[in-house]
Tab-separated table of C-alpha atoms in Angstrom:
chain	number	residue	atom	x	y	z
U	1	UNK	CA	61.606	23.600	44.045
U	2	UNK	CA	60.898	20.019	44.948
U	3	UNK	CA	57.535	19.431	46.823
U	4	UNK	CA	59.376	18.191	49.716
U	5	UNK	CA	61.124	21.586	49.750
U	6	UNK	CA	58.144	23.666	49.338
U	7	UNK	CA	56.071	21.560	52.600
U	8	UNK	CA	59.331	21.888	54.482
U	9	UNK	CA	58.819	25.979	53.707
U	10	UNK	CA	55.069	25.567	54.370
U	11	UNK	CA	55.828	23.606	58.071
U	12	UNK	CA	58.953	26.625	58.370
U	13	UNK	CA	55.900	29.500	58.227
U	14	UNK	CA	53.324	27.969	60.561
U	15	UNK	CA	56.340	27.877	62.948
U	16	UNK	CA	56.932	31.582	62.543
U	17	UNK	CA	53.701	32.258	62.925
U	18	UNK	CA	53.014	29.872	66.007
U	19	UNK	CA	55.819	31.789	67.770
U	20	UNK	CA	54.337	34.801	67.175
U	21	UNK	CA	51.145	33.825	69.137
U	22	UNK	CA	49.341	33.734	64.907
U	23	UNK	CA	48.551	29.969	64.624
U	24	UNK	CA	44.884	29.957	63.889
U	25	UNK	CA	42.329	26.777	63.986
U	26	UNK	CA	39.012	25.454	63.140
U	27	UNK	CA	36.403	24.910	66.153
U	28	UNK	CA	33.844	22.593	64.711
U	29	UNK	CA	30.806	23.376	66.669
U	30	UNK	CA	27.517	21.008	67.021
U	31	UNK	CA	23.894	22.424	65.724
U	32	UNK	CA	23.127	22.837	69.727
U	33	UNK	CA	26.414	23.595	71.709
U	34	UNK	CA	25.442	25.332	74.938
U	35	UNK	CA	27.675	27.987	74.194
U	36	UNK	CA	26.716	31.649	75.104
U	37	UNK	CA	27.575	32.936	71.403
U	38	UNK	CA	29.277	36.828	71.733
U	39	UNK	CA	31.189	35.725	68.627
U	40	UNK	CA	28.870	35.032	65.298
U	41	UNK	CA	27.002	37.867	63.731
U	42	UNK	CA	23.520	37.111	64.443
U	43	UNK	CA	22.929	40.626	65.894
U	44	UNK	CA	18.964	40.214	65.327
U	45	UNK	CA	18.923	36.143	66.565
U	46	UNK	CA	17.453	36.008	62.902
U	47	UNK	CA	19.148	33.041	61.709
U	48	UNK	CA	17.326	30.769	63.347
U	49	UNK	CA	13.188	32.792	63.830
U	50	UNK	CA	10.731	30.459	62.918
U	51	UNK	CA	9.937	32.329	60.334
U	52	UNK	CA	13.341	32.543	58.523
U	53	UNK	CA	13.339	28.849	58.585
U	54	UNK	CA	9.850	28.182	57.333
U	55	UNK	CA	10.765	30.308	54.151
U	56	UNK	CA	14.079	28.781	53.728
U	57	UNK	CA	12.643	25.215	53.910
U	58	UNK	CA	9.499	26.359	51.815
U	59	UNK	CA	12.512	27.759	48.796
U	60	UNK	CA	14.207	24.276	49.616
U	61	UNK	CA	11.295	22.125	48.702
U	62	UNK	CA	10.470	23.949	45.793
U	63	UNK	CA	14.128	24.265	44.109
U	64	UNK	CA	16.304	22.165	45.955
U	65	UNK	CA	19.479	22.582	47.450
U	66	UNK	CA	21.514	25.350	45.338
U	67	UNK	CA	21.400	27.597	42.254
U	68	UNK	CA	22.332	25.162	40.016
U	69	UNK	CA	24.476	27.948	37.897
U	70	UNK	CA	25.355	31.502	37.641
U	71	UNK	CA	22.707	33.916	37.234
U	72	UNK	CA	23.089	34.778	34.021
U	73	UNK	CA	22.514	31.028	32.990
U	74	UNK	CA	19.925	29.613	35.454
U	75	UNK	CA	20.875	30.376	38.669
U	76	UNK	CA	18.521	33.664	38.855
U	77	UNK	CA	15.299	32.801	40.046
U	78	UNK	CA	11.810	34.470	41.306
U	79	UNK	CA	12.693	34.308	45.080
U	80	UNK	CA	16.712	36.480	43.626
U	81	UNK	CA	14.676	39.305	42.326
U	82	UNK	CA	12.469	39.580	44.960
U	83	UNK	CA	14.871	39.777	47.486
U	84	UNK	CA	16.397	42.449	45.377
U	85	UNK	CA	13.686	45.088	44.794
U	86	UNK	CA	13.338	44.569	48.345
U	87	UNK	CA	16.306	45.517	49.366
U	88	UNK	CA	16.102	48.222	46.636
U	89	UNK	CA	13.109	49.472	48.630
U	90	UNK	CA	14.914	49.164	52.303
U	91	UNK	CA	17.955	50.790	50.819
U	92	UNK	CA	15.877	53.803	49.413
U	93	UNK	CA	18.342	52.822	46.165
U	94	UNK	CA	17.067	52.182	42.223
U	95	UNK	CA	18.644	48.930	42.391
U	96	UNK	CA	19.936	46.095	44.286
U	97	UNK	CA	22.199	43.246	42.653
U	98	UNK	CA	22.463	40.309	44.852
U	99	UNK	CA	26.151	38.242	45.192
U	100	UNK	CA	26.797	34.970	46.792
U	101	UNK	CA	28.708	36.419	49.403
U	102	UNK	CA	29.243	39.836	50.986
U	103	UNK	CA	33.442	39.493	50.342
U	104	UNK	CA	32.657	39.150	46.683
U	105	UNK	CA	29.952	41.801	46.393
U	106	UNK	CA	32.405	44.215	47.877
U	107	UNK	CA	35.444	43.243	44.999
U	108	UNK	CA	32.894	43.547	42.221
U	109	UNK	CA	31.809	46.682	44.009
U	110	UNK	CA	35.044	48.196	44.052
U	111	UNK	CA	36.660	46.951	40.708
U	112	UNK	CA	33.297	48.092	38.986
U	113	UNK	CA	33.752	51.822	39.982
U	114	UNK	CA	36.989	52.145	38.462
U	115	UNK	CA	37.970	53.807	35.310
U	116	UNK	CA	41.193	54.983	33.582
U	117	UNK	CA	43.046	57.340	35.964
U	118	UNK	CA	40.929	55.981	38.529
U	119	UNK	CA	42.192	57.422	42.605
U	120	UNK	CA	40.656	55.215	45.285
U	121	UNK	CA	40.789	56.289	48.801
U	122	UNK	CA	40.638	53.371	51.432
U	123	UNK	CA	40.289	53.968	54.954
U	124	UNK	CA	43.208	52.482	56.606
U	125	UNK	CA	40.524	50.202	58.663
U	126	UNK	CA	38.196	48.926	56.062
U	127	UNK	CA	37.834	45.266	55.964
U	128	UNK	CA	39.987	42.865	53.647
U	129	UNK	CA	37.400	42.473	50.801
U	130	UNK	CA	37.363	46.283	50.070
U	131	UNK	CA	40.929	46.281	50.528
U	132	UNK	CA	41.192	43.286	48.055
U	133	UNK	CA	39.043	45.090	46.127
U	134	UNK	CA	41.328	48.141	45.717
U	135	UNK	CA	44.104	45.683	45.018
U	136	UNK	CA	42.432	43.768	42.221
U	137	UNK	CA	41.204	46.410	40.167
U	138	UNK	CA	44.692	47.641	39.122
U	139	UNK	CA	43.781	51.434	40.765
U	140	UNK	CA	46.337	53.495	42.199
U	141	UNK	CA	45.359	53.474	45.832
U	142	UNK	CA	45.702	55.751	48.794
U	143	UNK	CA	45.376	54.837	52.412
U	144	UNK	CA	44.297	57.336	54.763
U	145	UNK	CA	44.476	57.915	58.612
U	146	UNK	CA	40.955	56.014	60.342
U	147	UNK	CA	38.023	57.988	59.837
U	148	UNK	CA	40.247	61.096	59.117
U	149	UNK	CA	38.110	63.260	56.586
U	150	UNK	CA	40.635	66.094	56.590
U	151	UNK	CA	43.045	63.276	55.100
U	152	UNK	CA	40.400	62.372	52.415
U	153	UNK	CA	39.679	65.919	51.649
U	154	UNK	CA	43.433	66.550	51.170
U	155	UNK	CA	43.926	63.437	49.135
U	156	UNK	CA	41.114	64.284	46.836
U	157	UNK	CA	42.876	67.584	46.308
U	158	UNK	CA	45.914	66.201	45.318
U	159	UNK	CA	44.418	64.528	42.445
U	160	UNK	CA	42.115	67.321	40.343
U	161	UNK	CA	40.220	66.118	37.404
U	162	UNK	CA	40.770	62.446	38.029
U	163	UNK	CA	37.722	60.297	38.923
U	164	UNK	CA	37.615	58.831	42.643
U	165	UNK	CA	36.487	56.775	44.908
U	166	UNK	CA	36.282	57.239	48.688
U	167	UNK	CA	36.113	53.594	49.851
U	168	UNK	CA	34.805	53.321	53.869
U	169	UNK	CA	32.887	50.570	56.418
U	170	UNK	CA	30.271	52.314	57.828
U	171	UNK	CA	30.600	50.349	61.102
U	172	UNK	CA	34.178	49.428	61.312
U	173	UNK	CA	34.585	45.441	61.503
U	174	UNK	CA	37.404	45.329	63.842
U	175	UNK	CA	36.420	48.193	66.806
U	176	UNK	CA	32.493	48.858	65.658
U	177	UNK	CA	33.363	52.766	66.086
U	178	UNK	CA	30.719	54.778	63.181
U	179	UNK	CA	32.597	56.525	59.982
U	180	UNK	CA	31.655	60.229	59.812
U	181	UNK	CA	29.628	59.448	56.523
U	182	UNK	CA	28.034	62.892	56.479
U	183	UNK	CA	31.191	64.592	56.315
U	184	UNK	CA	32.529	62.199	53.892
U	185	UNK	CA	30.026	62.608	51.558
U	186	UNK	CA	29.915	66.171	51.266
U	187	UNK	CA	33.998	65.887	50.950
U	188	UNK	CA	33.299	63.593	48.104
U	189	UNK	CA	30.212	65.729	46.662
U	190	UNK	CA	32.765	68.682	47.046
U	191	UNK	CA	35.642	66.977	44.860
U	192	UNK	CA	33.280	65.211	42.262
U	193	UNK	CA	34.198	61.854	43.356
U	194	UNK	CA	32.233	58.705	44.653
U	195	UNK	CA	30.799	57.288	48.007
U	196	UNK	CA	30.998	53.570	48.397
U	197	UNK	CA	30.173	52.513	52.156
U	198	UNK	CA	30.530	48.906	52.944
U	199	UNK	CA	27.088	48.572	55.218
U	200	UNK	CA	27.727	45.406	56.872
U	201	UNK	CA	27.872	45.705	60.923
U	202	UNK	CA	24.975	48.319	60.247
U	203	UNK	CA	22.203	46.847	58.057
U	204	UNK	CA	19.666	45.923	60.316
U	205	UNK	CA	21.001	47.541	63.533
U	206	UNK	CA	21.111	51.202	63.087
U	207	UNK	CA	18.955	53.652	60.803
U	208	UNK	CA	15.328	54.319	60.153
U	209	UNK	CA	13.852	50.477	60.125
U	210	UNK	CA	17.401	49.373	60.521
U	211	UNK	CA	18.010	50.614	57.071
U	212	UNK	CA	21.324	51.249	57.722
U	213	UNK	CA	24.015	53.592	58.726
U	214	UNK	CA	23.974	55.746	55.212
U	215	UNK	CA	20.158	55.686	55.783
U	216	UNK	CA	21.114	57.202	59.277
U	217	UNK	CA	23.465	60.024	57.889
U	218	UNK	CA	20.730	61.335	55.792
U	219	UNK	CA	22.353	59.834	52.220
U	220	UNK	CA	19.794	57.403	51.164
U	221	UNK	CA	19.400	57.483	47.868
U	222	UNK	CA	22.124	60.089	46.860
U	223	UNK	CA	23.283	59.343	42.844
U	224	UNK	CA	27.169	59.639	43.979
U	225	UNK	CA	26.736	57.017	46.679
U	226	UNK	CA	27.279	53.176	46.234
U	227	UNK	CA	26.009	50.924	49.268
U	228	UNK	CA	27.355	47.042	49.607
U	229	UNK	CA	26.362	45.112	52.290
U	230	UNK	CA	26.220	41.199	53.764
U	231	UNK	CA	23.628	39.175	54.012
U	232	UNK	CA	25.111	37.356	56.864
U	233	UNK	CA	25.193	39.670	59.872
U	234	UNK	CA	21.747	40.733	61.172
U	235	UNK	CA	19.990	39.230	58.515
U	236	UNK	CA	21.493	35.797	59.764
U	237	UNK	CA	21.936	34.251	55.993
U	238	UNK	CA	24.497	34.715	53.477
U	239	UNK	CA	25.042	36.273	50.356
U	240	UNK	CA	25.872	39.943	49.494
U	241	UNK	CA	24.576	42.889	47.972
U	242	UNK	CA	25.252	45.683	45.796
U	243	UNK	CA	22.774	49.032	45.812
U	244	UNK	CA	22.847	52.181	43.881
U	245	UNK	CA	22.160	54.011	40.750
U	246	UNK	CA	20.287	51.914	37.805
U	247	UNK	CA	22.949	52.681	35.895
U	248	UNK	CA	25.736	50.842	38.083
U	249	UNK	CA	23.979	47.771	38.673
U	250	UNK	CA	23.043	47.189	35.083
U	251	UNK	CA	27.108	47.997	35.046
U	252	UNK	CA	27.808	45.074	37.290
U	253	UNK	CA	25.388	42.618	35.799
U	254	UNK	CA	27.172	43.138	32.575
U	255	UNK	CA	30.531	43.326	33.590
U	256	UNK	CA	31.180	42.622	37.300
U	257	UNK	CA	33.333	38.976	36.662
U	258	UNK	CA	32.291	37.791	40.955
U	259	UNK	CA	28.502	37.999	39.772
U	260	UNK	CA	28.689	36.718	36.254
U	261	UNK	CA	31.375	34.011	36.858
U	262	UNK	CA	30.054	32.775	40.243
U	263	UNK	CA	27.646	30.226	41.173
U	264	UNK	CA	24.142	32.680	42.751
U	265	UNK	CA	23.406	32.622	45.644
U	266	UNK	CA	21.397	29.149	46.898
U	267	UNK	CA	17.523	30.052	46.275
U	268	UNK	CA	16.848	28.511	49.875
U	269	UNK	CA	19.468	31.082	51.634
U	270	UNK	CA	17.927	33.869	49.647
U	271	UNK	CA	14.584	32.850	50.661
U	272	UNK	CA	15.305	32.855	54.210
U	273	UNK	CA	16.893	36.073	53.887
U	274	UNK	CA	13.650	37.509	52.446
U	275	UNK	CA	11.664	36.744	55.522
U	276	UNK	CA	15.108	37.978	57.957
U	277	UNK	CA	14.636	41.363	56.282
U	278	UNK	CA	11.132	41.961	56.806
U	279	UNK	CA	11.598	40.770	60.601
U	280	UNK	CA	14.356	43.057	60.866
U	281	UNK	CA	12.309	46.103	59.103
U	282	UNK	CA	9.788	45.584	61.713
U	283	UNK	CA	12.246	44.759	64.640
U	284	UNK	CA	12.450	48.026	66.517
U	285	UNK	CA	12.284	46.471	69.875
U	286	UNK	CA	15.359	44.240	68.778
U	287	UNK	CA	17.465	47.104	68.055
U	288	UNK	CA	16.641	48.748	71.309
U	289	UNK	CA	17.654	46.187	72.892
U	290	UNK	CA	21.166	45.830	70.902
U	291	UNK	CA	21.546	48.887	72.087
U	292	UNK	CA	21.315	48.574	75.375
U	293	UNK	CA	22.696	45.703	75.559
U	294	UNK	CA	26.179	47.176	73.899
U	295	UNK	CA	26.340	49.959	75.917
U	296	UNK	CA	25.743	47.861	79.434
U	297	UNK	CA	28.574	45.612	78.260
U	298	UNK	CA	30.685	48.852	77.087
U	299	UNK	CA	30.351	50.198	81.104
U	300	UNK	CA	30.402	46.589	82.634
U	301	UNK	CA	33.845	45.502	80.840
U	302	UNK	CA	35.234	49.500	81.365
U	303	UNK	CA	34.256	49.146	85.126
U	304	UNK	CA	36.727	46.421	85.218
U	305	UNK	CA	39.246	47.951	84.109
U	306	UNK	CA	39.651	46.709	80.497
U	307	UNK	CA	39.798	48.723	77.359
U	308	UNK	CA	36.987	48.748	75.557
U	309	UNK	CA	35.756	50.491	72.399
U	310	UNK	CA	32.794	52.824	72.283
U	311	UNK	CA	29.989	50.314	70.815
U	312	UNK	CA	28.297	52.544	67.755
U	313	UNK	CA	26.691	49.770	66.757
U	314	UNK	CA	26.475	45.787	68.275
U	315	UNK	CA	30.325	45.358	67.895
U	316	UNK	CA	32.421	45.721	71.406
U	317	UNK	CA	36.047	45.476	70.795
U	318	UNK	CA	38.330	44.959	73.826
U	319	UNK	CA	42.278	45.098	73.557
U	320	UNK	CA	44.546	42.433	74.691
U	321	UNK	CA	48.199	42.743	75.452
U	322	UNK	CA	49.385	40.660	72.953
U	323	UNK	CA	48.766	37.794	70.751
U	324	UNK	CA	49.011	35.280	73.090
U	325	UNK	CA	47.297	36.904	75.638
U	326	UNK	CA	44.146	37.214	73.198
U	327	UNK	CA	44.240	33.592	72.075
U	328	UNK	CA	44.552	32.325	75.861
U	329	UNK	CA	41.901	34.813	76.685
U	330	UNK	CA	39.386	33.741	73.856
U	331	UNK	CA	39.909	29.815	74.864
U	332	UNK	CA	39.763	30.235	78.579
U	333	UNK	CA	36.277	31.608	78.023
U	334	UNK	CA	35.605	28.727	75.274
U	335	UNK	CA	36.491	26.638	78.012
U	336	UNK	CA	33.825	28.441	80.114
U	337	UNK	CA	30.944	28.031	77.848
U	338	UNK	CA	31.366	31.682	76.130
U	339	UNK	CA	32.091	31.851	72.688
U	340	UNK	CA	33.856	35.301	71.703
U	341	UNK	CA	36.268	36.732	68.776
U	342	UNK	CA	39.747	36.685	68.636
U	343	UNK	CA	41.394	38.979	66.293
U	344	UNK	CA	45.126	39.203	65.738
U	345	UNK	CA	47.308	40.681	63.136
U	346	UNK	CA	47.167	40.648	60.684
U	347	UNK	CA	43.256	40.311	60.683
U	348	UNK	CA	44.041	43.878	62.824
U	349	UNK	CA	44.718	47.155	60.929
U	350	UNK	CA	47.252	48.060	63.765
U	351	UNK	CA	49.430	45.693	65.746
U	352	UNK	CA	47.130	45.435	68.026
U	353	UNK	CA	44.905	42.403	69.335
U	354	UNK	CA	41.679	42.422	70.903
U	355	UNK	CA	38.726	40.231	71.491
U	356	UNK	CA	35.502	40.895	69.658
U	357	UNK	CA	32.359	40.893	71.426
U	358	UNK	CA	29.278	40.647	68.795
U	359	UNK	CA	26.440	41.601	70.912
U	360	UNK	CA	23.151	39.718	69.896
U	361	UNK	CA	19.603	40.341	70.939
U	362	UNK	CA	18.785	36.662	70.647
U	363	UNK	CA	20.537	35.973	73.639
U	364	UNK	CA	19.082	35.253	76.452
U	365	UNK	CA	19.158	38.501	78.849
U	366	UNK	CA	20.976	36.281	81.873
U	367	UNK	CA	23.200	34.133	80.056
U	368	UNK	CA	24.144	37.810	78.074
U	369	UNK	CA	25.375	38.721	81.830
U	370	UNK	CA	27.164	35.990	82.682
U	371	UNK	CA	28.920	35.828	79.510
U	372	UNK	CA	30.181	39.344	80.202
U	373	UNK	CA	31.429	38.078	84.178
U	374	UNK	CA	32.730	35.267	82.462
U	375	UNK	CA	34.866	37.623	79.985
U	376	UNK	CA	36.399	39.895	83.320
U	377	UNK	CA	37.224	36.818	85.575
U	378	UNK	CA	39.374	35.496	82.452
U	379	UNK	CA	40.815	38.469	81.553
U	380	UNK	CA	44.672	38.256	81.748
């Protein structure tokens, strides 16, 4: 194909896609915008707490701006393994590995817990990096019905005497609704096969000292249970980790290719995220008020009529009638100074869109309301 063939093909998609209401753009955004965020993931208002910045520009001083290599060359340094035995410790796990982000924690994750014969089970609603994950790794994979354990339990028992892998969010990206992890678990337990529970929307907003939504269901520390989480979300950094069994992580450092191939995560990011995780550890009040605050938008947007999702967590989803309808929705309120998600197929595990509300305790409580009026008057 000549290359003016293939950009003609390129220009021939983005037209299918911009009548389809899919087109999708950058927003550049200025360090201090005015806008009422409801989009980012700051559930905490970590990111920016003097404190998180102090240790950031403390780690920034003293190594400079990144890892300067992989860490099994010279990118692990003193602040990387703190971070991880504290994690470790928050987790209630033997070991925490730390990636540079949470999308490649979650591939290593998932290609690391596969073996020959290998069955992984993938909730039909999990996010893109575990279902990347289950692509990558080769595995035969079977999608189940959302948060259907009967499904899992039947799936398992389809497959006796192979090794598996029941593959879950904890708090669903996309809707925020809560996996039945107990259930799971003992599902699992029951067929000899494996946990793993991408932690993301939960680390730092649910569980004893925010330690999570496996710490919640009682399964901290179990051997068959793998935990992967961001570093980005409540914790208001980046980076990701992987927590479990000794065993596993010394498996990952040895032969997980997104940690040993990969640039480590920037000593100043993991620095700051030191500091965000004993605020959040401490930050009972905060996720009090997360909670209150989700389920006062829940009954504010339901009064009005719109559907909403239960809010299990910080994450308020809110169905739109279509594509367009979201996107014109999401930018009306933009326009309005209130900055919310927009999620469309096929970032959508159904055909449907919504807009995302990420509720954040570092809001201030009255521009928190009038973000929410804002959202109802621009409803369509």
């Amino acid at each position: 194909m000549a290359v003016a063939d293939w950009l003609a093909a390129l220009d021939r998609r983005a037209e299918l896609r911009a009548k389809a209401g899919l087109t999708r753009r950058l927003h550049p955004r200025a360090a201090a915008d005015g806008v009422v965020d409801l989009a980012g993931n700051d559930y905490l208002g970590l990111a920016a707490h003097p404190e998180v910045v102090a240790a950031a520009a403390q780690a920034l001083a003293a190594y400079g701006l990144g890892a300067t290599g992989s860490r099994l060359i010279r990118g692990s340094t003193e602040v990387h393994h703190t971070l991880e035995e504290t994690l470790a410790d928050w987790l209630g796990t033997d070991r925490a590995l730390v990636f540079s982000s949470g999308y490649l924690a979650n591939l290593g994750a998932v290609r690391a817990l596969v073996r020959p014969r290998t069955l992984l089970i993938s909730d039909a609603h999990n996010h893109a990096s575990l279902i990347d994950g289950c692509r990558i790794s080769g595995a035969e994979t079977v999608v189940t019905p959302h948060a259907d354990v009967a499904a899992v339990a039947a799936a398992l028992a389809a497959a006796p005497g192979r090794p598996a892998v029941v593959v879950t969010e904890s708090v669903f990206s996309v809707d925020g609704d809560l996996a039945p992890l107990a259930r799971l678990h003992a599902t699992a337990r029951e067929h000899g096969a494996l946990l793993l529970v991408d932690d993301a929307h939960a680390l730092g907003v649910v569980g004893p000292d925010g330690a999570g939504a496996v710490a919640e269901a009682g399964l901290t520390g179990e051997p068959d249970v793998v935990v992967t989480a961001t570093l980005s979300k409540a914790l208001g950094g980046a980076g990701g980790v992987v927590a479990g069994p000794a065993e596993f992580v010394r498996h990952l450092v040895e032969t997980a290719r997104t940690f040993i191939y990969d640039t480590a995560l920037p000593p100043v990011v993991a620095a700051g995220v030191q500091a965000a995780v004993g605020l959040a550890r401490s930050g009972a009040g905060l996720r009090a008020e997360l909670a209150e605050r989700a389920a006062h938008a829940v009954g504010r947007l339901r009064a009005a009529g719109l559907d909403v999702s239960a809010a299990d967590a910080a994450v308020v989803s809110i169905t739109a009638p279509s594509p367009e309808a979201a996107t014109a929705w999401a930018t009306a309120c933009r326009d309005r100074g209130v900055a919310v998600g927009c999620f469309r197929p096929p970032s959508t595990p159904d055909s449907r869109s919504r807009l995302r509300l990420t509720v954040s305790a570092g809001v201030p409580r009255a521009d928190f309301e009038h973000a929410l009026e804002v959202i109802v008057e621009c409803a369509p």
